[in-house]
Amino acid sequence: MTIATAPAAPPSAREAGPPRRRARDIDGFRGLAALSTVAFHVWQEYFVYDARGGHPPVTNPALGAVLSLEVIDLFFVISAFLLTLSYARAAIDGGSTRPARVFLFRRAIRILPLYVLAVLVVWATRNPDLPGNWQDLLEHLTFTHVFDQERIFYTLGPTWSLSLEVLFYFVLVGLGPLAVRACRPLRRRGSRIAVCAAGCLFLYAAPLGWLTVAHYALGIPHTDWVAYFGPQARFGGFAAGMALAVALTALGDRARLSPRTALPLTALALAGLFCLSLYSDEEGNTFTYYHPIASALWVLLLFSTLHIRQRTFWNRFLTARWLTLVGLVSYSLFIWHEPVMLLLHNAGLLPTGQSGFPLAMPIVFLAAVPTAAVSYWIIEYPAGLLGRLKDPGGRPREFYPEPALR
């Protein structure tokens, strides 16, 4: 893929531009999202329900809003943004993309080894007598548990989202090449951008339509997990990430934000996410449309962080060593934190009662983060080396080529 070289950027723009710098920012976001996910599930573990309703473990509304902030849409947005970039560049600026088999192979070695091992280990400990809940095991191994109202949160509760992640991979390898082919005959770059943006807008609007029909026309309760956790309701997060990839590809090095613009936008996005969590309840519109709104705010936050002329204190915070290290092991932390928390609870190592919540939080973190680090180095990292089995064209790599005959 050959693209005309752009004019030299000023030093501040070059500082913000390298992919490595952007990757470190993304790692920081992953680290924050993983830590927030752990805090959210510890908060859930200490939530109490009775005849008067639900009672959170903290009474301060502001602190409760921070702890109960759902960040799964941030994972969706980041994943879709990174994976759509190559298709957006090919569609808008020309060139080619990797074959679907290469894309899916790389996604498989990234997701499957740790996931399959964790599912088998956790399922086996909870089903000591065969055949056990074989349907739960089968659904988790095939990523179909998101369509099961009863078992969607079994075994590894947070991994319902991986069902949507895997589905998105297949959608992307289907729609991505179609977008590239549709844009190829268009001579104007603006027309190609418009086609890609329209596709993203449609994918974002479709879940909004479903949520409106499901809640206001059909009266489906929010406890119908399949209706509100399935792809028809949650795909907006992926669509928002795809739109971000299109936007940044379209802009290139143009219109980068100065700190005076980027930081207020960052603050606006964070304030919006906080207010969304603070004022979201099951009786209001913000609850029904929580995830599409959150996805749009995450996109704003990522845009104001990545498309900048000069790095700010927010970028320096995201690239702090401790946070990027958490980001590095974020997938393992996402997978293992719930089993670790439940293991501590069942062993009596977590304090009981809602008054024990403040102490339970650091205990879970101190156990889950080292577990994630070990998991990364003994499972994720070696599995990632499997990517070397294929060359960039998707063909099996020849490790021992025969010497050329003279």
PDB file of N, CA and C in Angstrom, residues 261-272 300-301 303-305 312 314:
ATOM      1  N   THR A 261      -7.980  23.007  23.428  1.00  0.00           N
ATOM      2  CA  THR A 261      -9.215  22.381  22.928  1.00  0.00           C
ATOM      3  C   THR A 261      -9.352  20.958  23.425  1.00  0.00           C
ATOM      4  N   ALA A 262      -8.234  20.226  23.428  1.00  0.00           N
ATOM      5  CA  ALA A 262      -8.290  18.808  23.788  1.00  0.00           C
ATOM      6  C   ALA A 262      -8.685  18.599  25.242  1.00  0.00           C
ATOM      7  N   LEU A 263      -8.105  19.363  26.149  1.00  0.00           N
ATOM      8  CA  LEU A 263      -8.380  19.139  27.570  1.00  0.00           C
ATOM      9  C   LEU A 263      -9.829  19.453  27.946  1.00  0.00           C
ATOM     10  N   PRO A 264     -10.436  20.555  27.450  1.00  0.00           N
ATOM     11  CA  PRO A 264     -11.870  20.756  27.736  1.00  0.00           C
ATOM     12  C   PRO A 264     -12.753  19.650  27.168  1.00  0.00           C
ATOM     13  N   LEU A 265     -12.416  19.130  25.978  1.00  0.00           N
ATOM     14  CA  LEU A 265     -13.190  18.026  25.425  1.00  0.00           C
ATOM     15  C   LEU A 265     -13.026  16.762  26.270  1.00  0.00           C
ATOM     16  N   THR A 266     -11.814  16.528  26.747  1.00  0.00           N
ATOM     17  CA  THR A 266     -11.571  15.392  27.641  1.00  0.00           C
ATOM     18  C   THR A 266     -12.394  15.526  28.911  1.00  0.00           C
ATOM     19  N   ALA A 267     -12.383  16.725  29.499  1.00  0.00           N
ATOM     20  CA  ALA A 267     -13.163  16.965  30.718  1.00  0.00           C
ATOM     21  C   ALA A 267     -14.652  16.813  30.458  1.00  0.00           C
ATOM     22  N   LEU A 268     -15.106  17.285  29.297  1.00  0.00           N
ATOM     23  CA  LEU A 268     -16.525  17.159  28.943  1.00  0.00           C
ATOM     24  C   LEU A 268     -16.935  15.694  28.833  1.00  0.00           C
ATOM     25  N   ALA A 269     -16.102  14.885  28.180  1.00  0.00           N
ATOM     26  CA  ALA A 269     -16.413  13.463  28.033  1.00  0.00           C
ATOM     27  C   ALA A 269     -16.448  12.758  29.383  1.00  0.00           C
ATOM     28  N   LEU A 270     -15.458  13.034  30.234  1.00  0.00           N
ATOM     29  CA  LEU A 270     -15.418  12.403  31.554  1.00  0.00           C
ATOM     30  C   LEU A 270     -16.602  12.844  32.412  1.00  0.00           C
ATOM     31  N   ALA A 271     -16.947  14.132  32.344  1.00  0.00           N
ATOM     32  CA  ALA A 271     -18.100  14.623  33.105  1.00  0.00           C
ATOM     33  C   ALA A 271     -19.390  13.997  32.603  1.00  0.00           C
ATOM     34  N   GLY A 272     -19.494  13.837  31.279  1.00  0.00           N
ATOM     35  CA  GLY A 272     -20.682  13.199  30.720  1.00  0.00           C
ATOM     36  C   GLY A 272     -20.824  11.757  31.173  1.00  0.00           C
ATOM     37  N   LEU A 300     -15.584  10.438  22.019  1.00  0.00           N
ATOM     38  CA  LEU A 300     -15.134  11.813  22.232  1.00  0.00           C
ATOM     39  C   LEU A 300     -13.862  11.842  23.077  1.00  0.00           C
ATOM     40  N   LEU A 301     -13.825  11.020  24.118  1.00  0.00           N
ATOM     41  CA  LEU A 301     -12.646  10.976  24.985  1.00  0.00           C
ATOM     42  C   LEU A 301     -11.426  10.462  24.231  1.00  0.00           C
ATOM     43  N   PHE A 303     -10.952  10.535  20.962  1.00  0.00           N
ATOM     44  CA  PHE A 303     -10.590  11.516  19.935  1.00  0.00           C
ATOM     45  C   PHE A 303      -9.781  12.655  20.535  1.00  0.00           C
ATOM     46  N   SER A 304     -10.238  13.182  21.659  1.00  0.00           N
ATOM     47  CA  SER A 304      -9.546  14.303  22.289  1.00  0.00           C
ATOM     48  C   SER A 304      -8.214  13.888  22.907  1.00  0.00           C
ATOM     49  N   THR A 305      -7.997  12.588  23.038  1.00  0.00           N
ATOM     50  CA  THR A 305      -6.730  12.083  23.575  1.00  0.00           C
ATOM     51  C   THR A 305      -5.729  11.757  22.481  1.00  0.00           C
ATOM     52  N   THR A 312      -0.552  16.190  26.567  1.00  0.00           N
ATOM     53  CA  THR A 312      -0.979  16.912  27.758  1.00  0.00           C
ATOM     54  C   THR A 312      -0.732  16.058  29.003  1.00  0.00           C
ATOM     55  N   TRP A 314      -2.922  14.676  30.687  1.00  0.00           N
ATOM     56  CA  TRP A 314      -3.810  13.513  30.575  1.00  0.00           C
ATOM     57  C   TRP A 314      -3.103  12.381  29.834  1.00  0.00           C
TER      58      TRP A 314
END
